Structures are given as structure tokens and as C-alpha cells.
PDB file of C-alpha atoms in Angstrom:
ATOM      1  CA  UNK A   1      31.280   3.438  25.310  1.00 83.00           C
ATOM      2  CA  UNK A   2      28.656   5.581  27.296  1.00 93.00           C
ATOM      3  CA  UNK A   3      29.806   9.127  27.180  1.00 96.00           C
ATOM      4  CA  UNK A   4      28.457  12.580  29.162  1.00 97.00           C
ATOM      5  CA  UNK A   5      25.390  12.544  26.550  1.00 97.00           C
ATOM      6  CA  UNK A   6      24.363   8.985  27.602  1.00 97.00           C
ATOM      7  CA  UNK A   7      25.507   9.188  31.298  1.00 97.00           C
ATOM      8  CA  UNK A   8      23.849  12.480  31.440  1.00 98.00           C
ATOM      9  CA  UNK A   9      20.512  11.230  30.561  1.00 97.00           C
ATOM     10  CA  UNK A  10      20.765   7.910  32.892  1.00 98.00           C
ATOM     11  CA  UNK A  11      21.462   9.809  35.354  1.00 98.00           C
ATOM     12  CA  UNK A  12      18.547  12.098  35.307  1.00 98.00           C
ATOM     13  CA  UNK A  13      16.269   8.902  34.584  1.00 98.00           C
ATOM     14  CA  UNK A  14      17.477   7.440  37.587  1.00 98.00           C
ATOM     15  CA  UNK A  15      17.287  10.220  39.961  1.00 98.00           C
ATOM     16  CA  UNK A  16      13.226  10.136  38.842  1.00 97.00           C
ATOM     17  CA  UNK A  17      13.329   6.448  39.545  1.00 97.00           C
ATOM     18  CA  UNK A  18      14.689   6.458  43.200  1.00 98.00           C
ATOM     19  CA  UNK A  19      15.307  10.140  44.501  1.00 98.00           C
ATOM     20  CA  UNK A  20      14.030   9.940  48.238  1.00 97.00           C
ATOM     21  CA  UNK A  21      13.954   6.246  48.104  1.00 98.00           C
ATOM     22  CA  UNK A  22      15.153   3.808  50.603  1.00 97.00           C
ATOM     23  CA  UNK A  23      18.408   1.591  50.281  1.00 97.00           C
ATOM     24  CA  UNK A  24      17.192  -1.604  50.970  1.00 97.00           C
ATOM     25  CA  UNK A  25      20.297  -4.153  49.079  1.00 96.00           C
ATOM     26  CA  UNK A  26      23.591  -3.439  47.519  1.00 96.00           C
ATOM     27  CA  UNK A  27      24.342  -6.857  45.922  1.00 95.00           C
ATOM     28  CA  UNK A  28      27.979  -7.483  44.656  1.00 95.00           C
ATOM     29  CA  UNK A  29      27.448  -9.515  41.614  1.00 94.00           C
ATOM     30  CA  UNK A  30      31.406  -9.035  40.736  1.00 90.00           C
ATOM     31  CA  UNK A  31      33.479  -8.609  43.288  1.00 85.00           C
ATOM     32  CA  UNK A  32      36.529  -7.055  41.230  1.00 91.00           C
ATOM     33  CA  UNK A  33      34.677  -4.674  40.413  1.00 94.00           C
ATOM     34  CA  UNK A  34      33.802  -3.044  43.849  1.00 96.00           C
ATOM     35  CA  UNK A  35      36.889  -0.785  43.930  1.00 96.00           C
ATOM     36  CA  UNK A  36      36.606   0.596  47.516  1.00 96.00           C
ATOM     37  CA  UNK A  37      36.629  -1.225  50.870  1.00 95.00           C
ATOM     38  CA  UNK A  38      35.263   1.043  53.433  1.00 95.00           C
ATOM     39  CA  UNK A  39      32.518   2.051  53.714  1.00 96.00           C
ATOM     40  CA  UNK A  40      31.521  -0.929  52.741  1.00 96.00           C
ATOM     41  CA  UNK A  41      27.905  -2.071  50.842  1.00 96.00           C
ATOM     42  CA  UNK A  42      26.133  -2.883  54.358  1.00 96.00           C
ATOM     43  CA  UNK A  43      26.713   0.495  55.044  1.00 96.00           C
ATOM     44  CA  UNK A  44      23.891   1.770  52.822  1.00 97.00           C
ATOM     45  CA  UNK A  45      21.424   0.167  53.901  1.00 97.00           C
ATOM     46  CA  UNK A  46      18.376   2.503  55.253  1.00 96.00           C
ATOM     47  CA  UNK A  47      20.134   5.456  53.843  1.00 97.00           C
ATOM     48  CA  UNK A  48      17.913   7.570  51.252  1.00 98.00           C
ATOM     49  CA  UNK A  49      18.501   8.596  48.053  1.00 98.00           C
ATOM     50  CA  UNK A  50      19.468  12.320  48.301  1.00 98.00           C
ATOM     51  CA  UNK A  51      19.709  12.466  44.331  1.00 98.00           C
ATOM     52  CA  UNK A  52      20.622  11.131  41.275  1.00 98.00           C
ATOM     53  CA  UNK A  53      23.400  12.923  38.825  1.00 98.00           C
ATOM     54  CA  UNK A  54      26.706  12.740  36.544  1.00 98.00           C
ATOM     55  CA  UNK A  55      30.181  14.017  37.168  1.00 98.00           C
ATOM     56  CA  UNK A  56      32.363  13.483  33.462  1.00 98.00           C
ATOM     57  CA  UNK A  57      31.061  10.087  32.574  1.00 98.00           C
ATOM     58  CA  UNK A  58      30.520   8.476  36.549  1.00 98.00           C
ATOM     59  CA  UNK A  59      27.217   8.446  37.502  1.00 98.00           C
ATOM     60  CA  UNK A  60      26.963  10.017  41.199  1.00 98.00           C
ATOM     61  CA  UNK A  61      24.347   8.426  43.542  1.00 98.00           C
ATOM     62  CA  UNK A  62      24.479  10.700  46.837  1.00 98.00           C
ATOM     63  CA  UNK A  63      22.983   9.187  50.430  1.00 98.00           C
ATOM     64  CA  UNK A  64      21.794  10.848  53.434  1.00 96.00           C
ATOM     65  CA  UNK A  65      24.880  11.554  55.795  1.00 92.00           C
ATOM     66  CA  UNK A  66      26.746  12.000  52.166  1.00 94.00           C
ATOM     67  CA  UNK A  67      28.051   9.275  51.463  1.00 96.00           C
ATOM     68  CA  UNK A  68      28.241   8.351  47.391  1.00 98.00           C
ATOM     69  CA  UNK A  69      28.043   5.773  45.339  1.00 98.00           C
ATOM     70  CA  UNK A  70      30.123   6.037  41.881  1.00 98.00           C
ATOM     71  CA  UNK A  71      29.396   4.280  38.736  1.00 98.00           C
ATOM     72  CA  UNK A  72      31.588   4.161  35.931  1.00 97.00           C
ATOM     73  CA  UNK A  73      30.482   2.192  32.616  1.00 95.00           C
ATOM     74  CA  UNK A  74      34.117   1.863  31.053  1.00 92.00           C
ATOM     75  CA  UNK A  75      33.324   0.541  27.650  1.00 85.00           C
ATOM     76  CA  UNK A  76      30.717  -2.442  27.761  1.00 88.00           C
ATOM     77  CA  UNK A  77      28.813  -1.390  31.381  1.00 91.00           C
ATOM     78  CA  UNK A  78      24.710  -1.132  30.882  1.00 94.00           C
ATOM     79  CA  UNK A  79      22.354  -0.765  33.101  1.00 96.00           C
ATOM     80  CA  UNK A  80      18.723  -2.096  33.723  1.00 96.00           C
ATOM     81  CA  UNK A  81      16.404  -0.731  35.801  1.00 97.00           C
ATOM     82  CA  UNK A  82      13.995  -3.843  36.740  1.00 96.00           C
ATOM     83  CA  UNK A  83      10.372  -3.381  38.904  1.00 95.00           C
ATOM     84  CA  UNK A  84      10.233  -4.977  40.757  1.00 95.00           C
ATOM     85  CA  UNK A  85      13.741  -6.275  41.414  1.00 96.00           C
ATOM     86  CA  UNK A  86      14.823  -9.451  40.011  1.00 94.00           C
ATOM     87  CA  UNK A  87      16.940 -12.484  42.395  1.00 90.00           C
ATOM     88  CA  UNK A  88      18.938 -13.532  39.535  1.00 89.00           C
ATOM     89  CA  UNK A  89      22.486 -13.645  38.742  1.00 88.00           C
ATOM     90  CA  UNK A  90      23.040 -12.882  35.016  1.00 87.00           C
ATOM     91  CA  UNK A  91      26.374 -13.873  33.869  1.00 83.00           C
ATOM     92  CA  UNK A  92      26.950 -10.340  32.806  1.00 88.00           C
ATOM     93  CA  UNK A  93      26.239  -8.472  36.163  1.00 92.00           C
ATOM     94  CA  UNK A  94      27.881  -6.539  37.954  1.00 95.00           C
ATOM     95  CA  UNK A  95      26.079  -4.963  41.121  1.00 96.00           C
ATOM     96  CA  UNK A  96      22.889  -4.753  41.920  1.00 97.00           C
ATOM     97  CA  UNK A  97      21.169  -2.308  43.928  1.00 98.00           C
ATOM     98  CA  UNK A  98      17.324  -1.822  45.194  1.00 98.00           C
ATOM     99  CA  UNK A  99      15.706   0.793  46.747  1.00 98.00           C
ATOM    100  CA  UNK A 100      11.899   1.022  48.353  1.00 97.00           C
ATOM    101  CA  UNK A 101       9.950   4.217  48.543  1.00 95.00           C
ATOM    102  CA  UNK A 102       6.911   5.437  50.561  1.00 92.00           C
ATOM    103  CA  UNK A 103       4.602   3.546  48.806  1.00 92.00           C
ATOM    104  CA  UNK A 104       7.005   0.174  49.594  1.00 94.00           C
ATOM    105  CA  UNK A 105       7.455  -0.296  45.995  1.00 95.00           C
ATOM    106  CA  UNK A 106      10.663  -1.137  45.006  1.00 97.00           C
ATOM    107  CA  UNK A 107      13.071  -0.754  42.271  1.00 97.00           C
ATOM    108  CA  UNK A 108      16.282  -2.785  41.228  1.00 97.00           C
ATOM    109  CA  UNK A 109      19.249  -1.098  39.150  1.00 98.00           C
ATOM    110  CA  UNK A 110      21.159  -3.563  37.627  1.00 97.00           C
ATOM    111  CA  UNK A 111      24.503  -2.708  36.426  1.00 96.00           C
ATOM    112  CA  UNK A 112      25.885  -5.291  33.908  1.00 94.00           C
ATOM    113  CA  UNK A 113      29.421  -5.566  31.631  1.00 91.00           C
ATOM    114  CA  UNK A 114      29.673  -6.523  28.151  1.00 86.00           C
ATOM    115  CA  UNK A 115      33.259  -5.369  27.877  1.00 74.00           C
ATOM    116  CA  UNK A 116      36.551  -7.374  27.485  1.00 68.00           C
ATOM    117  CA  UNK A 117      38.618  -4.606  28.391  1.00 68.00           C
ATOM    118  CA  UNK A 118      38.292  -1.599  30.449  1.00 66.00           C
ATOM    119  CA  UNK A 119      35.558  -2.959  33.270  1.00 84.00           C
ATOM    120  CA  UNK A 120      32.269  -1.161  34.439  1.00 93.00           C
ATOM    121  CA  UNK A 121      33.085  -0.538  38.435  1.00 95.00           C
ATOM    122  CA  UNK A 122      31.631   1.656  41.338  1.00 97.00           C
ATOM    123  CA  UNK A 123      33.129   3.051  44.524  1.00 98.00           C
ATOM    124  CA  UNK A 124      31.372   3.519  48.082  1.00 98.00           C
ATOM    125  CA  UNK A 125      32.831   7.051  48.807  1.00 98.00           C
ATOM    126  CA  UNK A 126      32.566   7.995  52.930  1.00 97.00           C
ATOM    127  CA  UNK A 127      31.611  11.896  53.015  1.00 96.00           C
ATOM    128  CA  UNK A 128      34.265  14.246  51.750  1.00 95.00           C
ATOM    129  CA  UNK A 129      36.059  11.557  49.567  1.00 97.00           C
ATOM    130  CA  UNK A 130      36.361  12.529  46.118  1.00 97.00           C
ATOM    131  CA  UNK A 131      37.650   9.258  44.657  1.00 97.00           C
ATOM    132  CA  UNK A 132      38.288   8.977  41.209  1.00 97.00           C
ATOM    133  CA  UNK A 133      36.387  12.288  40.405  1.00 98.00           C
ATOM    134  CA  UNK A 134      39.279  14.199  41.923  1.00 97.00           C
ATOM    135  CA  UNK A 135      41.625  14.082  38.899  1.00 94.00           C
ATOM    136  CA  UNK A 136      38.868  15.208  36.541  1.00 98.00           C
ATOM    137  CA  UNK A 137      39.132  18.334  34.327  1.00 98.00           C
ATOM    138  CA  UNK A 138      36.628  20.406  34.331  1.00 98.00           C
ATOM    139  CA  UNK A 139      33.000  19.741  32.210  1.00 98.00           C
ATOM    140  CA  UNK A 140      32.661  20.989  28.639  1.00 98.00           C
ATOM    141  CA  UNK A 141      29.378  23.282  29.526  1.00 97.00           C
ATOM    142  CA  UNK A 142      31.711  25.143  31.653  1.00 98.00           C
ATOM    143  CA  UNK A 143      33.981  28.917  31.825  1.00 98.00           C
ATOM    144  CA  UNK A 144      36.868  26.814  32.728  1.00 98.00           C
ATOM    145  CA  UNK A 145      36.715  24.807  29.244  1.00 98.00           C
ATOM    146  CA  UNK A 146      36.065  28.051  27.268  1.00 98.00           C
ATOM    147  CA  UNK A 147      38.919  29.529  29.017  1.00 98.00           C
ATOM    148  CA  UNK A 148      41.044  26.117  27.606  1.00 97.00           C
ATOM    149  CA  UNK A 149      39.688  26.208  24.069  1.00 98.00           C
ATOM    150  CA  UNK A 150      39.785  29.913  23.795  1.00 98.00           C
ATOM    151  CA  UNK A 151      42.675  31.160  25.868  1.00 98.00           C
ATOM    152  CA  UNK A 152      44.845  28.015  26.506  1.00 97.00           C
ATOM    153  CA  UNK A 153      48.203  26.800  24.680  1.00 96.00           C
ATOM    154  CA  UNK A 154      48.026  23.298  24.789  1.00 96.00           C
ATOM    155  CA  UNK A 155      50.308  21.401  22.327  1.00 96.00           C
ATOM    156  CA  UNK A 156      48.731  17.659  21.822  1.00 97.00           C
ATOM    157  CA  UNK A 157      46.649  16.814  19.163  1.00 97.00           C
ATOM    158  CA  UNK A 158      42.907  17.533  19.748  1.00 98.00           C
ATOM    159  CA  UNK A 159      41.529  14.577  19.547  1.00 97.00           C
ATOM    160  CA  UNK A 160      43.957  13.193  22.113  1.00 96.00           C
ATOM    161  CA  UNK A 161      43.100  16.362  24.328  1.00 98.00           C
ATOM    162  CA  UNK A 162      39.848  16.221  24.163  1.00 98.00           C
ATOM    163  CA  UNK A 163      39.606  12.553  25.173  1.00 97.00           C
ATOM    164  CA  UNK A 164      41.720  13.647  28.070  1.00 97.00           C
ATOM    165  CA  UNK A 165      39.641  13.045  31.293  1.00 97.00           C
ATOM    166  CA  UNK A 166      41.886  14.996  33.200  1.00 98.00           C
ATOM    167  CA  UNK A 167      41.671  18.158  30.635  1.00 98.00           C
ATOM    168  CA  UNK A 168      37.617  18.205  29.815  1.00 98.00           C
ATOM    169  CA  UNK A 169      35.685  15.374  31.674  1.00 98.00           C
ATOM    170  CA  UNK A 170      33.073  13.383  29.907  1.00 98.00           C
ATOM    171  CA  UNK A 171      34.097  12.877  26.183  1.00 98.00           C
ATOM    172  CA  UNK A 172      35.143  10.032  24.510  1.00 95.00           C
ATOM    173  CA  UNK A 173      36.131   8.982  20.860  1.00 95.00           C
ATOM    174  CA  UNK A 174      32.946   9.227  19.632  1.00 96.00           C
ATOM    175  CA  UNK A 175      31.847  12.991  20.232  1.00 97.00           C
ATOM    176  CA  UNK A 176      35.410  13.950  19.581  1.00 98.00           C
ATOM    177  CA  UNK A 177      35.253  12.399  16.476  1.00 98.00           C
ATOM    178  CA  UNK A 178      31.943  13.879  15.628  1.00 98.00           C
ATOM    179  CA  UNK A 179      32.834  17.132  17.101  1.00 98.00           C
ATOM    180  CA  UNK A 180      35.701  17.781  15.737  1.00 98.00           C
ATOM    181  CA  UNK A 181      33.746  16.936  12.304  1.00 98.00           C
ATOM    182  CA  UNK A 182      31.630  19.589  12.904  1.00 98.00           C
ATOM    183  CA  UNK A 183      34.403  22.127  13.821  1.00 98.00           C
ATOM    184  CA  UNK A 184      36.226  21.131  10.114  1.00 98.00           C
ATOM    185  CA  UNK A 185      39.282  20.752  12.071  1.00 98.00           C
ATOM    186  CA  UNK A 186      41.663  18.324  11.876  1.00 98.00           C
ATOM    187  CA  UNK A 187      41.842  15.720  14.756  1.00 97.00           C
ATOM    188  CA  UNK A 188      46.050  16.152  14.670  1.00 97.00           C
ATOM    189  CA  UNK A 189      45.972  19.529  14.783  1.00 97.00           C
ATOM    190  CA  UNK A 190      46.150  21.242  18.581  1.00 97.00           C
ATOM    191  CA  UNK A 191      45.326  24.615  20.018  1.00 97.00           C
ATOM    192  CA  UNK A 192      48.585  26.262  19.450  1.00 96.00           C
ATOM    193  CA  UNK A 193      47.971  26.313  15.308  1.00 96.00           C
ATOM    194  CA  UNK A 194      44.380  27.186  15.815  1.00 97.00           C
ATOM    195  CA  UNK A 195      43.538  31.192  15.694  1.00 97.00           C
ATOM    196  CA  UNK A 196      40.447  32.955  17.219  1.00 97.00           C
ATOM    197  CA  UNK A 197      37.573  31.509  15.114  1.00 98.00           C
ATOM    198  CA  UNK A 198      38.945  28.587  14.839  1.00 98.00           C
ATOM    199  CA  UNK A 199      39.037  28.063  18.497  1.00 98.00           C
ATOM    200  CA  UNK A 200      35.082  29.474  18.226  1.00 98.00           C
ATOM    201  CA  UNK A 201      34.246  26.823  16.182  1.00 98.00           C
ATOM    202  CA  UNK A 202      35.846  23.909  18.161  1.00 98.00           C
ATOM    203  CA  UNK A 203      34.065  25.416  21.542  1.00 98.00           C
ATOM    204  CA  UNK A 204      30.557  25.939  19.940  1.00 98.00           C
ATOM    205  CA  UNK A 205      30.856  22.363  18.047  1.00 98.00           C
ATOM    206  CA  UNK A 206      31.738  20.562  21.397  1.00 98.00           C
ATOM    207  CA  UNK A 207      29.206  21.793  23.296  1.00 98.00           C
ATOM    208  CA  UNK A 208      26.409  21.557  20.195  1.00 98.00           C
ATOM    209  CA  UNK A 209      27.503  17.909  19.155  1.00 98.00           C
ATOM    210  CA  UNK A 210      26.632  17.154  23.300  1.00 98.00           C
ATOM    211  CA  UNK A 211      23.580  18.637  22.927  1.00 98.00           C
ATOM    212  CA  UNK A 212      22.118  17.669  20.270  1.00 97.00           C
ATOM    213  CA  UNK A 213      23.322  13.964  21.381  1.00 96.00           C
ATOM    214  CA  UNK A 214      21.458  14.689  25.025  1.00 97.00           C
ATOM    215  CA  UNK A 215      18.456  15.533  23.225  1.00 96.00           C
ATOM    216  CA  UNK A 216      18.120  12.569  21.757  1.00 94.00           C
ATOM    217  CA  UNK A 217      19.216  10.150  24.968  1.00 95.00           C
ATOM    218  CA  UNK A 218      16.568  11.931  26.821  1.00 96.00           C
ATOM    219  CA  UNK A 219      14.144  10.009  24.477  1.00 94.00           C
ATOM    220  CA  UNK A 220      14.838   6.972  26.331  1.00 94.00           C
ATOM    221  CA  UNK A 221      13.000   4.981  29.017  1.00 94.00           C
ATOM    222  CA  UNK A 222      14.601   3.159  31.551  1.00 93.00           C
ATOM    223  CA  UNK A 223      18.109   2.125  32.035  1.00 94.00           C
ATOM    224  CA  UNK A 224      20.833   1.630  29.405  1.00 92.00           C
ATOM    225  CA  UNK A 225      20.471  -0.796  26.652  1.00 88.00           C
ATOM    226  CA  UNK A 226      22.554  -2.992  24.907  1.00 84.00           C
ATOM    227  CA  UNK A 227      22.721  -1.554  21.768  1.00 83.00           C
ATOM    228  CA  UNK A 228      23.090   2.461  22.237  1.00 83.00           C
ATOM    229  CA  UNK A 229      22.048   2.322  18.420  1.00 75.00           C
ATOM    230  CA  UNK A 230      23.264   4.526  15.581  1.00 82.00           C
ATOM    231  CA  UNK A 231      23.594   7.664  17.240  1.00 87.00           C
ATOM    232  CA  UNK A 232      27.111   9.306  15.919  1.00 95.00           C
ATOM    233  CA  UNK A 233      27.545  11.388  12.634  1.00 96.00           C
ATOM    234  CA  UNK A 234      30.897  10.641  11.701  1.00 97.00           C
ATOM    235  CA  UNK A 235      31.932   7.835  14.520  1.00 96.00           C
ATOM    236  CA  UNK A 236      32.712   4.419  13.458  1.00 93.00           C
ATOM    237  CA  UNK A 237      31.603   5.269   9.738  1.00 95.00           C
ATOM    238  CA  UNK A 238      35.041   4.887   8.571  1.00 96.00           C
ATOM    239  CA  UNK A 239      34.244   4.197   4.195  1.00 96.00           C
ATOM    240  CA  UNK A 240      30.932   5.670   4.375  1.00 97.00           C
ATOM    241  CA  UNK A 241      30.219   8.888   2.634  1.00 98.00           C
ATOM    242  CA  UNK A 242      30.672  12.602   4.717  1.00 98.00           C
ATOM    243  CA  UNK A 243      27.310  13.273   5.557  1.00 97.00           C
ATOM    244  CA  UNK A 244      28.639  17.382   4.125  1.00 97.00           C
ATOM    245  CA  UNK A 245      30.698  16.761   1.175  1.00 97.00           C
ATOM    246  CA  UNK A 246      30.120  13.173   0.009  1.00 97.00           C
ATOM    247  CA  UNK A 247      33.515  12.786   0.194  1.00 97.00           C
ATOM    248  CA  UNK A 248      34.742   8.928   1.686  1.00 97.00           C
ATOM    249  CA  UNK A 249      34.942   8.756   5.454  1.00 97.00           C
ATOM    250  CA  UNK A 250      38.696   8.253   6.362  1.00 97.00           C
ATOM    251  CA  UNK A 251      40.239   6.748   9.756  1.00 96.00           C
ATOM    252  CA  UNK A 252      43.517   6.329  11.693  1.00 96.00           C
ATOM    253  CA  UNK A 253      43.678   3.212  13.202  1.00 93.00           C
ATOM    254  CA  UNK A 254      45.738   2.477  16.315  1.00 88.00           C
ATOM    255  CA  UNK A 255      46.536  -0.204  18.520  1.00 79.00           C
ATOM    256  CA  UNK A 256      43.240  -0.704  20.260  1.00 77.00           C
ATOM    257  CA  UNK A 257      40.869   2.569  18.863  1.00 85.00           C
ATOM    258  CA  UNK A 258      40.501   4.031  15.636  1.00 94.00           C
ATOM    259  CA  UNK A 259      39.536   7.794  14.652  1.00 96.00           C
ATOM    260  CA  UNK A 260      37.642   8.841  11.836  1.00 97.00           C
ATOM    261  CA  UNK A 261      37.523  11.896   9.867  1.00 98.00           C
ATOM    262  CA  UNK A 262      36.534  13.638   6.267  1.00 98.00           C
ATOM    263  CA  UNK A 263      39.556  14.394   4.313  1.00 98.00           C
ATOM    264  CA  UNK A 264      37.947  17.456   2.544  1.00 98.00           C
ATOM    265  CA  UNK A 265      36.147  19.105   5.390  1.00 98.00           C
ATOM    266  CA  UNK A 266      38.879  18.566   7.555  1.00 98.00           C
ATOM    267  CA  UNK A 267      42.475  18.110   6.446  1.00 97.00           C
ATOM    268  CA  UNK A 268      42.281  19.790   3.436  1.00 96.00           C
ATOM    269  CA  UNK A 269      42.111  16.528   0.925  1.00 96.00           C
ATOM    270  CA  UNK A 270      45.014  15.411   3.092  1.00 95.00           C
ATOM    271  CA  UNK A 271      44.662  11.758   4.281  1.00 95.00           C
ATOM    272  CA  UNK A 272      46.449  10.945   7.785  1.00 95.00           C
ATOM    273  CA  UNK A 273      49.061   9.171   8.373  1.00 86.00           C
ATOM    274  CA  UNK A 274      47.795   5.528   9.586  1.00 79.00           C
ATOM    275  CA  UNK A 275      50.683   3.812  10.934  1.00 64.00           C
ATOM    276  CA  UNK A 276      49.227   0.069  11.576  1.00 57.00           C
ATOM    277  CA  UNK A 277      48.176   0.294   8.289  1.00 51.00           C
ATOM    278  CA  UNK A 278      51.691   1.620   7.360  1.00 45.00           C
ATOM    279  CA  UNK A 279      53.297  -1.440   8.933  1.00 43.00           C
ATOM    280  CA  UNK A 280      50.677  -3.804   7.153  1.00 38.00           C
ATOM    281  CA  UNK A 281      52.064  -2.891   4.263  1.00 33.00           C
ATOM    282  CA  UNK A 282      55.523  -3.399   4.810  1.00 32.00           C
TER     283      UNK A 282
END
């Protein structure tokens, strides 16, 4: 799933794609997944492009006379940005959009789903309509996050926090997994059992796990591929070795996600309790 590292850096590619550009199309391609009725596409037509950016993991197209366009990826959403703009339908797309600039060239943005699940989807906000970005918590590069980590008392675990949309926008299993590697902190513990530098170490890993993960998105050309490739640490490498002590890559698998986590660097040589697995072996 694209998270703030990968939305982050789309969105800055695409807002030096099409900033100032003209709205020419807005092509549903799926029709589910329009989630808003009015305004309606037809109604950006001729706007321009007043930028390009990212609010948690929705990329945030705004229009002259404000109105927005969202895009959210969910789990299997890419994106292709085509010049010039294709005509066809592939069976994966979703919406697509094209824009002219003053030179009349013009550029498509494709957005496609590869997902099963959770569906990619995008909203036609009028001006002063927050939409789905109204519930979100604040980002992780900001004093209202520090103020969480640092000051705050709440009691779920912190890999369930931190995934929280509501609580810190823009993080998803991945980076929390990764992150919370980096802090050597377990992923059941919560803030309450943490002390000061504990708390530290959670804040500066978050925001240096993002980092170091927009670095290397900014690398990229284009739109979003396919295959995001092997960018996480500890993510998905459930069996492998710790990339700091050697020791086996553990996980906790539930019903449709799995976390994963070093024993030693984390839980103290503990291993989780995994309760699929638990029932498997009933």
C-alpha cells in the first residue's frame, strides 16, 4: 500500500507535471469509485491546476475557484502519467484525467487498481469541503505529533496507534513496522509503559524511517509503478534475518495483515503471541 513516503513524492512529481495546466477531461473509468456527486467531473473542465500536494496518504489536486480533487490509493491504486494521453480503457483503470498547458501539450494521469479489497477512489470537493481529510490526525513532521508521542497517554498498542489515520495521518503497516524496528520497541507495547527516551526514540525513528523512505521515492520518474520494489527494512520479511542482530524476523499474523518484528531488538527474546497461528494449532 502507498504510504506518506510514496504519496509524498507523487505528489510533488505531479504538481511539476501539471501545476498551471489546463483541465481539459476527467474520464470515469470506474464509476464506484467516484465517491462524490456534486460537483461533478464536467465541472473541471477549463479550471487550472493551482498545485499539486499530499494530505496523510490522499493526494490533493487544488483548481482555480478551489475546488479539489482527492485521490486515495487504498492498497492496489497506481498511477501512470502517459504523454501524450492515451484513449484506452485498461481493465484496471480507474479515472483518468488530462490537462493541456501553454504550450498545448498535454498530459494524461491515469489512476489504476490492482487491489481486491480496500479500492483506490477520488472525491470532487466544492470549495470549503473537507471530505474525507476532515477526520485526519495530524502529520508525523508536525508539534501536534511530538506533543502525542512525547506528552500524550494513549493506551493501544503502537502499532495499532500509529496506523491510526485519525491519530497520525499517513502511515501504514509498513513504516510502522519498520519504525518501530528502529525505535527497539515493541509493536504491543503503548505510550503509557514508555518513559522519556523511550518516547525520544519512537518520535525521532518515525520521522527518520519517513525520511529516509522519501529520499529514496524522490528517485523516481513518473507516476506510480506496479511494483513499489523492495523498499522496507523489516516489512514483510517475516523468517529473514534482523538486518541488527541476525536474529530471525518474527510476525503476528491476523485476520487480513500481518506485523513483523525482531524478537531480540524488540521484545526482549520474547516472541508474540500469534493467535491464528494459535488456533492452527489447535
Amino acid at each position: 500500500m502507498p504510504e506518506l513516503p510514496e504519496m509524498q513524492a507523487l505528489a510533488e512529481r505531479l504538481d511539476a507535471a501539471i501545476r498551471g495546466s489546463r483541465w481539459i477531461s476527467a474520464m470515469p473509468l470506474q464509476f464506484s469509485a467516484l465517491k462524490t456527486v456534486d460537483p461533478g467531473p464536467d465541472d473541471l473542465l477549463n479550471r487550472s491546476v493551482e498545485d499539486v500536494s499530499r494530505r496523510g496518504k490522499y493526494l490533493v489536486i487544488r483548481t482555480s475557484g478551489g475546488a479539489r480533487v482527492l485521490v486515495h490509493l487504498s492498497q492496489g491504486g497506481r498511477v501512470d502519467v502517459e504523454r501524450p494521453p492515451k484513449s484506452t480503457r485498461p481493465r484496471p483503470a480507474v479515472v483518468r484525467f488530462v490537462f493541456e498547458d501553454h504550450a498545448s501539450t498535454a498530459t494524461g494521469v491515469l489512476v489504476k487498481e490492482f487491489g481486491t479489497e480496500r479500492k483506490a477512489g477520488w472525491w470532487i470537493l466544492a470549495p470549503g469541503d473537507e471530505g474525507p481529510l476532515e477526520g485526519l490526525g495530524p502529520e508525523p513532521d508536525s508539534a501536534e505529533f511530538e506533543a502525542l508521542i512525547l506528552e500524550g497517554s494513549d493506551g493501544r498498542r503502537l502499532h495499532t496507534m500509529l496506523r491510526d489515520q485519525r491519530t497520525v495521518a499517513g502511515i501504514g503497516r509498513g513504516y510502522t513496522d519498520d519504525a518501530l524496528h528502529a525505535a527497539r520497541l515493541s509493536p504491543f507495547a503503548n505510550l503509557t509503559s514508555l518513559g522519556g527516551p523511550e518516547r525520544q526514540r519512537l518520535l525521532d525513528a518515525v520521522r527518520a524511517v519517513l525520511a529516509g523512505a522519501l529520499d529514496g521515492e524522490r528517485s523516481r520518474s513518473g507516476g506510480l509503478p506496479t511494483k513499489l520494489g523492495d523498499r522496507f527494512t523489516v516489512h514483510r520479511r517475516a523468517g529473514a534475518p534482523c538486518p541488527t542482530c541476525g536474529d530471525t524476523l518474527a510476525r503476528v499474523a491476523f485476520e487480513s495483515y500481518e506485523l513483523v518484528y525482531c524478537p531480540t531488538c524488540q521484545t526482549g527474546g520474547k516472541r508474540l503471541a500469534d493467535r491464528r497461528m494459535s488456533r492452527l494449532l489447535r
